[in-house]
Tab-separated table of C-alpha atoms in Angstrom:
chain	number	residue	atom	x	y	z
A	1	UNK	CA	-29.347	163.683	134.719
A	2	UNK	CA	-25.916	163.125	136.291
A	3	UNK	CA	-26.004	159.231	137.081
A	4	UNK	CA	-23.752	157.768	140.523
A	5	UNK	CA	-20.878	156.583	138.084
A	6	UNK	CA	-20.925	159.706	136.796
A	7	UNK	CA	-20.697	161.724	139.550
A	8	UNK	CA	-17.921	159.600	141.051
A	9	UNK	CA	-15.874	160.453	138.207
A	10	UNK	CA	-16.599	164.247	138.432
A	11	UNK	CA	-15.908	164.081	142.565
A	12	UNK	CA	-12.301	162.711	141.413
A	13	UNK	CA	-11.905	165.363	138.690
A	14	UNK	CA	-12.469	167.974	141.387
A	15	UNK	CA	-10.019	166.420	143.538
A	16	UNK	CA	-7.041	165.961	140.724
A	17	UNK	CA	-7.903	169.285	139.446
A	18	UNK	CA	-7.591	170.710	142.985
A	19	UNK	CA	-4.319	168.845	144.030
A	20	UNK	CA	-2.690	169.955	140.923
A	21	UNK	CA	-3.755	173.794	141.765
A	22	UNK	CA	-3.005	173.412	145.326
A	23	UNK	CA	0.725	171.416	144.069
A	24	UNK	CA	1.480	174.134	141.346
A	25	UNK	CA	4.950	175.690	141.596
A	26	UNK	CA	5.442	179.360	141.390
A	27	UNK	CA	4.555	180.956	137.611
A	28	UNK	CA	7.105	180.872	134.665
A	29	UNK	CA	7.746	184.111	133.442
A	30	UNK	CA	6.949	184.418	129.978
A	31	UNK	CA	9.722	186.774	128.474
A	32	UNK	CA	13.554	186.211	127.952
A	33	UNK	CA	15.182	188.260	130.560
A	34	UNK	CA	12.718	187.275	133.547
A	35	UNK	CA	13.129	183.800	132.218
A	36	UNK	CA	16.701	184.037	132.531
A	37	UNK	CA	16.350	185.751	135.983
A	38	UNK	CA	14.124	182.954	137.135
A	39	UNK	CA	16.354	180.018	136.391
A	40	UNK	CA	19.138	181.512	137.665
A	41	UNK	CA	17.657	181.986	140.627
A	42	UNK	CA	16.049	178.291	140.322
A	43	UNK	CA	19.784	176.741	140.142
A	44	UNK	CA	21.254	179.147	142.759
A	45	UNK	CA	18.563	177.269	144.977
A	46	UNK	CA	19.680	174.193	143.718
A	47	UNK	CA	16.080	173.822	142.184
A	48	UNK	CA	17.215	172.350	138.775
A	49	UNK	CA	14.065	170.947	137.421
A	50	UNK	CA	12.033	174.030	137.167
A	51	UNK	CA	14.546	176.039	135.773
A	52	UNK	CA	15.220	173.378	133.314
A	53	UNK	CA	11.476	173.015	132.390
A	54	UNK	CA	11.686	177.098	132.567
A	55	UNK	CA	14.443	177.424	129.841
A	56	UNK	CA	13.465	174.439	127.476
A	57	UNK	CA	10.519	176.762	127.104
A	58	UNK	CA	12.696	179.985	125.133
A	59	UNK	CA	13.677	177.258	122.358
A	60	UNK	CA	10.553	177.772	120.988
A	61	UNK	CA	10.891	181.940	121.498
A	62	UNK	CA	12.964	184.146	119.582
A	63	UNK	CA	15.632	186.077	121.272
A	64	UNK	CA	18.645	188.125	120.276
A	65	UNK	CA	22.211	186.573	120.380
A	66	UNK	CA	22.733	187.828	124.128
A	67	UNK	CA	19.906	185.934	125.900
A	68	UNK	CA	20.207	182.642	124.045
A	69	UNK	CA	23.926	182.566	124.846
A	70	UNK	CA	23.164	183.029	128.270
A	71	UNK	CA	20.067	180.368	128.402
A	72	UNK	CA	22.222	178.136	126.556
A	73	UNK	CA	24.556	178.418	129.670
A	74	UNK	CA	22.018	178.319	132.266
A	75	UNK	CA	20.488	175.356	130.711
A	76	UNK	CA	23.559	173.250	130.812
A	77	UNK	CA	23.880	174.553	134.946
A	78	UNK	CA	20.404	172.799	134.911
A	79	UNK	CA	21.030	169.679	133.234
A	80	UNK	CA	24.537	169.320	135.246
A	81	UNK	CA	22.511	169.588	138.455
A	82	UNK	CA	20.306	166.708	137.251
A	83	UNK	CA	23.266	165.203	136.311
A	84	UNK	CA	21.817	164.714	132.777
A	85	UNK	CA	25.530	164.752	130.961
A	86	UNK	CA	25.074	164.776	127.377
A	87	UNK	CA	22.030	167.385	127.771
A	88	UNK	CA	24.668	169.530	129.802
A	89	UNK	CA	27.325	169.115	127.281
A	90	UNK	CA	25.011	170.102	124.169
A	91	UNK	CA	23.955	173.433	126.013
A	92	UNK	CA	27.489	174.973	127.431
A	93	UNK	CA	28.632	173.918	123.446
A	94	UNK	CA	25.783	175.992	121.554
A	95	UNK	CA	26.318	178.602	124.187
A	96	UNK	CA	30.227	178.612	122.886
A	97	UNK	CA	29.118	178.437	119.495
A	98	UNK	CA	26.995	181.469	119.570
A	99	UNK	CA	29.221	183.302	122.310
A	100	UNK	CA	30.970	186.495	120.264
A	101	UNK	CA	32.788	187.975	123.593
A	102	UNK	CA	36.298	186.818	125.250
A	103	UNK	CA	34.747	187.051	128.646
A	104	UNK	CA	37.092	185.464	130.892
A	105	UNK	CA	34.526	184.022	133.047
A	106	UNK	CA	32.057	183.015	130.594
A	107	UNK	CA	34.865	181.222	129.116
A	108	UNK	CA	35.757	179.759	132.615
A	109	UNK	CA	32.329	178.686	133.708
A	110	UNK	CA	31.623	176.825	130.499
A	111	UNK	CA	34.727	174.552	130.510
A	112	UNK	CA	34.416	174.036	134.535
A	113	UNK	CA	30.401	172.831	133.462
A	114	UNK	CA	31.595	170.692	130.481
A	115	UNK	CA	34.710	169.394	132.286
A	116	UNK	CA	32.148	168.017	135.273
A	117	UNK	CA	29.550	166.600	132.366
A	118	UNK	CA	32.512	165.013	130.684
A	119	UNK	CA	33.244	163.385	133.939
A	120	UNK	CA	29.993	162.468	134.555
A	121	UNK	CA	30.348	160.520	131.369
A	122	UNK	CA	33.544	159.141	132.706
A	123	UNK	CA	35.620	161.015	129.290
A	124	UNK	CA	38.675	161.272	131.635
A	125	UNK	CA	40.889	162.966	128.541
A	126	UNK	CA	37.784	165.514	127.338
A	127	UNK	CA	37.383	166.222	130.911
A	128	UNK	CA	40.864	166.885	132.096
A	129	UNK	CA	41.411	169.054	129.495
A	130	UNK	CA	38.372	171.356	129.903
A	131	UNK	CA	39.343	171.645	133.563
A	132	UNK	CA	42.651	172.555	132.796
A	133	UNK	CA	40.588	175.390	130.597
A	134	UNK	CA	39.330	176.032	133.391
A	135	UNK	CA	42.006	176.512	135.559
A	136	UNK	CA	43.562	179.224	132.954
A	137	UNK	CA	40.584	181.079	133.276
A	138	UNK	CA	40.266	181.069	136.883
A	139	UNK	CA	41.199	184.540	138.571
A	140	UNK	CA	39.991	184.012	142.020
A	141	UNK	CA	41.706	181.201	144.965
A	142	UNK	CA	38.430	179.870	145.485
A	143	UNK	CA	37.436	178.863	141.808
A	144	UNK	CA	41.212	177.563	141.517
A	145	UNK	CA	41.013	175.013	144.619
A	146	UNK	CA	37.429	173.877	142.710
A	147	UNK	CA	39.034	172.992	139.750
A	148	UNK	CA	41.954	171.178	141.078
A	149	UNK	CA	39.737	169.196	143.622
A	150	UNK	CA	37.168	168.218	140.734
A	151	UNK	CA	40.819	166.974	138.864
A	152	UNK	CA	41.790	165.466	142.424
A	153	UNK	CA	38.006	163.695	141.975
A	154	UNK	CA	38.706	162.403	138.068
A	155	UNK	CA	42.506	161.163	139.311
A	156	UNK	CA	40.971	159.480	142.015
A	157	UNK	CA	38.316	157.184	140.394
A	158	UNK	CA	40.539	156.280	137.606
A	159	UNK	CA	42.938	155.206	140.129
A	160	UNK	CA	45.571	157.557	139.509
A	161	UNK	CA	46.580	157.889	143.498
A	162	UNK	CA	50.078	160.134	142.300
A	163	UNK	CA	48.259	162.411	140.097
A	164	UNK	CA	44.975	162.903	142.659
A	165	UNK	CA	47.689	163.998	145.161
A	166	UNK	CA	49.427	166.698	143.116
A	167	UNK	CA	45.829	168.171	142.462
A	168	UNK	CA	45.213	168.039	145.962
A	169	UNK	CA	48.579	169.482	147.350
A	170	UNK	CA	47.631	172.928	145.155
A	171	UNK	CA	44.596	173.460	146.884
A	172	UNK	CA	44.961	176.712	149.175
A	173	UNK	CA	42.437	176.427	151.344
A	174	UNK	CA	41.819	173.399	153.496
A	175	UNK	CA	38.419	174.033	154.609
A	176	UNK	CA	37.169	173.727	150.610
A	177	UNK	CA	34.320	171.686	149.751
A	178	UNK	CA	35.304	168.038	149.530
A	179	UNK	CA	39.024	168.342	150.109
A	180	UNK	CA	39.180	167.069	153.820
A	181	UNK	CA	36.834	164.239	152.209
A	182	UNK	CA	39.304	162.917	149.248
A	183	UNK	CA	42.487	163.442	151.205
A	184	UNK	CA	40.988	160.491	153.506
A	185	UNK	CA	40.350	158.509	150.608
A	186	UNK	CA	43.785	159.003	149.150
A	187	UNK	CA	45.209	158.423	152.843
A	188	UNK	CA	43.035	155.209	153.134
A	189	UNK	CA	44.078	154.004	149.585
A	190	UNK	CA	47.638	154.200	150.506
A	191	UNK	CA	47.184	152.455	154.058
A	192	UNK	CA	48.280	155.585	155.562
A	193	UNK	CA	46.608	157.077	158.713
A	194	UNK	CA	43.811	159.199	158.604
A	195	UNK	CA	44.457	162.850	157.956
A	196	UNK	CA	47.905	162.052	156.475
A	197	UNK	CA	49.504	161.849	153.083
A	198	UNK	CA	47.885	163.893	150.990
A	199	UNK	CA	47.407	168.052	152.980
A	200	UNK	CA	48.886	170.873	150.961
A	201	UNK	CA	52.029	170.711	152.999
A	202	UNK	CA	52.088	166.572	153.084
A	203	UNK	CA	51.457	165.539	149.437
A	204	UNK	CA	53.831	163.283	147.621
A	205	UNK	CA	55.811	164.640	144.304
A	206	UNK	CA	53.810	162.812	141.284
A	207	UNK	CA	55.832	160.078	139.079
A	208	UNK	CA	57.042	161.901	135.900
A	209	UNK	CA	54.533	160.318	134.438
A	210	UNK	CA	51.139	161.801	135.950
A	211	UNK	CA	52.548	164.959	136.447
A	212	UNK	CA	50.370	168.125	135.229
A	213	UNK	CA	51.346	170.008	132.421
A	214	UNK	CA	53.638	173.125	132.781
A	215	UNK	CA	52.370	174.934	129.622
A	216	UNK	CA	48.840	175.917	129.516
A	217	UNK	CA	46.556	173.884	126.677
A	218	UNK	CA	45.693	176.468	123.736
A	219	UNK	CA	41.595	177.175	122.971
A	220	UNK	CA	40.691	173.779	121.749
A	221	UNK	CA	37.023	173.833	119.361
A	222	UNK	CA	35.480	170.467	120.582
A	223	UNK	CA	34.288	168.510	117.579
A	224	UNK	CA	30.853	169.494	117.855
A	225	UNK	CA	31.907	172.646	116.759
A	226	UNK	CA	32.264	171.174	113.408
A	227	UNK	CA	29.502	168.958	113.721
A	228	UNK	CA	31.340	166.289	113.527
A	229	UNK	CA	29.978	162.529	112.844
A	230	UNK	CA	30.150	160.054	115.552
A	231	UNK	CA	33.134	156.946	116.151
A	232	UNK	CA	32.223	154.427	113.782
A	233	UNK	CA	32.757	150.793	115.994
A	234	UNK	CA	32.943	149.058	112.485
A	235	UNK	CA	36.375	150.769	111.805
A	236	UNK	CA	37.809	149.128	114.919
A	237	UNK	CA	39.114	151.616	116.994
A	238	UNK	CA	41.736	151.145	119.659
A	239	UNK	CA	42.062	152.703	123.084
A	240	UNK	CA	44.994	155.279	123.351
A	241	UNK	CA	47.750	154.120	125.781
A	242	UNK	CA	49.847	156.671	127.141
A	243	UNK	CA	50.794	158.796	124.547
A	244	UNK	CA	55.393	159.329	124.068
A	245	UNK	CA	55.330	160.358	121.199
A	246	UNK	CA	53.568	162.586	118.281
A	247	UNK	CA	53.473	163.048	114.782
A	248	UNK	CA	53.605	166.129	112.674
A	249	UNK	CA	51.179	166.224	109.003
A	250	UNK	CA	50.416	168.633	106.772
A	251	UNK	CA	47.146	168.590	104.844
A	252	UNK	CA	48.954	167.872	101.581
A	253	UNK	CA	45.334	168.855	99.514
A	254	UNK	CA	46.983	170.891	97.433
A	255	UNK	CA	44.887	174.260	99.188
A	256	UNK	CA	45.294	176.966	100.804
A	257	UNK	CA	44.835	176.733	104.922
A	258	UNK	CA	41.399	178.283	105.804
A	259	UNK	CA	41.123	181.365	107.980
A	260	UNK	CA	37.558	181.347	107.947
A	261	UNK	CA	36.092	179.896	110.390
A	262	UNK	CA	32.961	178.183	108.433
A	263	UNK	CA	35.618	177.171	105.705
A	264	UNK	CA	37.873	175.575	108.431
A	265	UNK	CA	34.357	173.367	109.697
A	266	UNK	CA	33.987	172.208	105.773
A	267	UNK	CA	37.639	170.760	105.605
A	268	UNK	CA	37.266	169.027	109.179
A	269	UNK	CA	34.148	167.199	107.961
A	270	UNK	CA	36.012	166.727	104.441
A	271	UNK	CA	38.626	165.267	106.602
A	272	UNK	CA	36.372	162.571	108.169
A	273	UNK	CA	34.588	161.741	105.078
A	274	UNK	CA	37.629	160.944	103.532
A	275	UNK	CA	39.134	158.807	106.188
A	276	UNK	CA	35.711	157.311	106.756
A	277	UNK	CA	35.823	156.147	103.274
A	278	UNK	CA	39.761	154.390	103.927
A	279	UNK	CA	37.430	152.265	106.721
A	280	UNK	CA	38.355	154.272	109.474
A	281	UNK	CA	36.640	154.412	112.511
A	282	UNK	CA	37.376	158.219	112.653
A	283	UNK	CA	39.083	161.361	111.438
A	284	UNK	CA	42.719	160.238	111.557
A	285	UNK	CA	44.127	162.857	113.241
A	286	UNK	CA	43.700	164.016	117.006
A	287	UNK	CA	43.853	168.225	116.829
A	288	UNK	CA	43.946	170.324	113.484
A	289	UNK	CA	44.783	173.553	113.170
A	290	UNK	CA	43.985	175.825	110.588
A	291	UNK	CA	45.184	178.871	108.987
A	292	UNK	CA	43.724	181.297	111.623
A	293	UNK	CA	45.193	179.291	114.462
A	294	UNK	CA	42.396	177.566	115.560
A	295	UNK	CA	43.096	174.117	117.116
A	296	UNK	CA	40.620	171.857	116.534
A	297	UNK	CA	39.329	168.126	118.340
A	298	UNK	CA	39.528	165.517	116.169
A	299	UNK	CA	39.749	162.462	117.469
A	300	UNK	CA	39.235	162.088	120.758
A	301	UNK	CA	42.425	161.488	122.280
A	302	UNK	CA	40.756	158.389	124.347
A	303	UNK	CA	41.152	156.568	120.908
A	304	UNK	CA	44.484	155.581	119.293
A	305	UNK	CA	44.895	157.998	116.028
A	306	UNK	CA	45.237	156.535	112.386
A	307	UNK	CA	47.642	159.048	110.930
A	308	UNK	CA	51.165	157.543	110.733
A	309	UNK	CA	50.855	154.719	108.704
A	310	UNK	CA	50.654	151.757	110.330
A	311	UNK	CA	48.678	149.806	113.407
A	312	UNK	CA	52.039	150.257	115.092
A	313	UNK	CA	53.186	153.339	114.282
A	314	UNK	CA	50.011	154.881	115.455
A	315	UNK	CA	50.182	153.038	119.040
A	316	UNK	CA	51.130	156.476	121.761
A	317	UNK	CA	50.940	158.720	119.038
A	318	UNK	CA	49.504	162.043	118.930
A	319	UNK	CA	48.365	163.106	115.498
A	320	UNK	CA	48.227	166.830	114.821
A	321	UNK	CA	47.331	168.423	111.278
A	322	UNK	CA	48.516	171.665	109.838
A	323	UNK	CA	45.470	172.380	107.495
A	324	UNK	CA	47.561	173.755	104.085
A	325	UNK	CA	50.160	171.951	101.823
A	326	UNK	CA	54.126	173.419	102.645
A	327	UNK	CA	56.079	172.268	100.019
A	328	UNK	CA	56.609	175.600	98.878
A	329	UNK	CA	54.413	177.702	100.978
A	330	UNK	CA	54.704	178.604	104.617
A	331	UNK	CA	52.552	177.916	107.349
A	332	UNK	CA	51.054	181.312	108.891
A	333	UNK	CA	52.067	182.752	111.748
A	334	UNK	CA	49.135	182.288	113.441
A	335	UNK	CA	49.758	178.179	112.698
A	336	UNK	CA	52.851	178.240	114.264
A	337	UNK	CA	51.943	180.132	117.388
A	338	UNK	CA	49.393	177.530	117.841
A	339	UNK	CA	51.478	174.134	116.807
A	340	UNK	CA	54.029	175.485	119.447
A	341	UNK	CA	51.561	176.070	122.019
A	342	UNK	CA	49.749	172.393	121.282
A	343	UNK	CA	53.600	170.625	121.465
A	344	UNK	CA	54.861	172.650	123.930
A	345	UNK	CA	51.451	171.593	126.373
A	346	UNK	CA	51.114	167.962	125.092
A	347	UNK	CA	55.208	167.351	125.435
A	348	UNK	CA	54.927	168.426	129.397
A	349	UNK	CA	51.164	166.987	130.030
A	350	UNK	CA	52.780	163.777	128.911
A	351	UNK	CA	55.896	163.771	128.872
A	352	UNK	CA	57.194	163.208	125.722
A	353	UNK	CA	60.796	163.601	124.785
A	354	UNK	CA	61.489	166.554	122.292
A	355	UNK	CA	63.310	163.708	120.386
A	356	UNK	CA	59.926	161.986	119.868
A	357	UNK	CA	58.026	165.236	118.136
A	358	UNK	CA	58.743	164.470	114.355
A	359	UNK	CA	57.212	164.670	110.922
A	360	UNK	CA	55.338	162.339	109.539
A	361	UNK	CA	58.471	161.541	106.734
A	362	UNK	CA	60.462	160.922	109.833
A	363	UNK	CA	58.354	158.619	111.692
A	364	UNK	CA	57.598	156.901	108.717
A	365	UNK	CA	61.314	156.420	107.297
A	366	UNK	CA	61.571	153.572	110.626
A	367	UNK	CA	59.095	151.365	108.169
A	368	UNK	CA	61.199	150.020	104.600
A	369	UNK	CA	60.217	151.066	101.812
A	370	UNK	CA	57.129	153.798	103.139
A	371	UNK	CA	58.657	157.338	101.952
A	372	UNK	CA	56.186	160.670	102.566
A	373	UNK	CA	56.590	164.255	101.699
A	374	UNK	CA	54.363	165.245	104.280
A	375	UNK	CA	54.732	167.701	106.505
A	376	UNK	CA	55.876	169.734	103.695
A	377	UNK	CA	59.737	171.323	103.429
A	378	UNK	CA	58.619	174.155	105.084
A	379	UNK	CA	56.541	172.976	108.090
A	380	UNK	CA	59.932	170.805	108.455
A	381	UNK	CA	62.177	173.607	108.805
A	382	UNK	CA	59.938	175.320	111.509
A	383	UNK	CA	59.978	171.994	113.084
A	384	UNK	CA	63.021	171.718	113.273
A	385	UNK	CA	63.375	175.511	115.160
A	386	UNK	CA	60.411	174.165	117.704
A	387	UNK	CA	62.414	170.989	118.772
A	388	UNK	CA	65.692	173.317	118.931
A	389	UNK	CA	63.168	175.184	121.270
A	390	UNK	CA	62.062	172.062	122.945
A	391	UNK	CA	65.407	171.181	123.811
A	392	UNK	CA	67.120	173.760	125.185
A	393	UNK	CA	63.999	174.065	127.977
């Protein structure tokens, strides 16, 4: 016999159980590609949450190489639109790490999404740099002007009025989404009249200082590409100031460079373990590159390095690793195409003096008594040719 209590609490089951029905949002499909479909759809609606709640689903489906790059992809779209950073950085990097093609625009959409999470994050350097990716990768006017406004964006909140103008003077088209908006803040900022200062035809030249880089930034494999371990806060680490100089290493193991890809991952995390152990807060070194040419993060260059031997020595100094000893061996010609790219970028992005690109033996020699072998005789002589390069540009 159904009693008043209990039929009050069955009236309000029928009511909850009819809101949610009458509340419920269009069906999920259940298999990969109408999956895919549907969140796509979802984001180009700016509807972020179901398509999020949509693709979370397919980690628990099995799919071939394809789809899962592409839900990776979409799922980091999703997360960006909730502005959920870190959960937008994770999917565009497993959708890298699983990506097999060189398509131009997969490669461009991915470093536009994780240079706006890094943002979001406020990682000025990590963002920068995977919007200058994107920029590379850009073949149309319109996805150009987005990039260079997003840069315009970064410049702007870090207070970097020079470098937020030269972003904003190579936008083409005026009418783009939040130009007219920033040039009125960098007007404002520099007591200027409204709707002057900083238009395509208008903008101020950039100090040498903030100027963007002339040579395009090589392929960089973010760290979690080699699943890397996280900054240790017990090591101390120091903020990087503006970078003028940069040192040169060699791996000096005793091995072969890798041109494997899983071998290369294995030395970067041999790397860290080791440097760990010294009481490091980090890998030493900002970018290796190994035998196949790959450059990878290590460090973040936000953080001072701990490659050149002392607190001081390391203060505005890039640290970049050859993987491979060169005493008597080479580096491969893949290495070298890749160290010149890297030097050539980083000496215009910051403008260091070719002067200030040495080997760790020379940077070292300025402290009595400290003597290296590193980078190796033979990574020395092509240094050597790359600064005569450096020079004459």
């Amino acid at each position: 016999m159904m009693t008043p209590w209990t039929a009050r609490w069955g009236l309000v089951a029928a009511l909850v159980l009819t809101s949610a029905c009458s509340s419920t949002p269009e069906p999920r499909p259940r298999n990969w590609q109408h999956t895919l479909d549907f969140a796509a759809t979802m984001i180009a609606r700016g509807d972020h949450g179901p398509a999020q709640a949509a693709l979370l689903d397919l980690r628990y489906r099995k799919g071939d190489v394809e789809d899962r790059v592409r839900g990776f992809k979409l799922l980091g779209d999703a997360e960006l639109g909730l502005e959920n950073w870190e959960a937008a950085l994770n999917g565009y990097h497993r959708a890298r790490a699983l990506n097999r093609d060189s398509d131009l625009e997969f490669v461009r959409a991915t470093a536009f999404g994780l240079g706006r999470a890094n943002q979001g994050l406020k990682r000025w350097t990590s963002a920068e740099r995977h919007f200058e990716e994107a920029l590379s990768s850009s073949v149309e006017s319109k996805q150009r002007d987005r990039v260079r406004i997003f840069l315009a964006k970064g410049a702007l909140a870090q207070s970097r009025l020079s470098l937020a103008r030269r972003w904003l003077a190579g936008v083409r088209d005026p009418s783009a989404f939040q130009f007219r908006e920033l040039a009125e803040k960098v007007s404002l900022s520099d007591g200027l009249p409204a709707g002057q200062g900083a238009t395509p035809q208008g903008a101020r030249a950039l100090s040498d200082a903030d100027a963007p880089a002339k040579f395009l930034a090589p392929r960089i494999l973010p760290r979690e590409e080699w699943a890397a371990a996280s900054l240790r806060m017990r090591g101390k680490p120091v903020r990087m100031t503006r970078p003028y100089r940069m040192t040169i290493h060699h791996g000096g193991d005793g091995k072969a460079a890798p041109t494997d890809k899983a071998a290369a991952t294995k030395v970067m995390r041999a790397y860290q373990r080791e440097h760990f152990g010294r009481g490091w807060a980090d890998i030493g070194y900002h970018f290796v590159i190994d035998g196949a040419g790959r450059v990878w993060e290590a460090r973040s260059m936000d953080w001072q390095g701990a490659h050149a031997g002392t607190e001081a020595l390391n203060r505005g100094n890039i640290g970049i690793c050859c993987m491979g000893t060169f005493e008597t061996v080479t580096p491969s010609e893949a290495q070298k195409r890749s160290l010149s790219q890297l030097v050539r970028f980083l000496t215009s992005r910051y403008k260091i003096p070719w002067q200030q690109v040495r080997g760790h033996d020379e940077t070292l020699s300025s402290e009595q008594g400290r003597a290296t072998a590193c980078p190796g005789a033979r990574l020395s002589t092509y240094l050597d040719f790359l600064r005569a390069d450096l020079r004459s540009e």
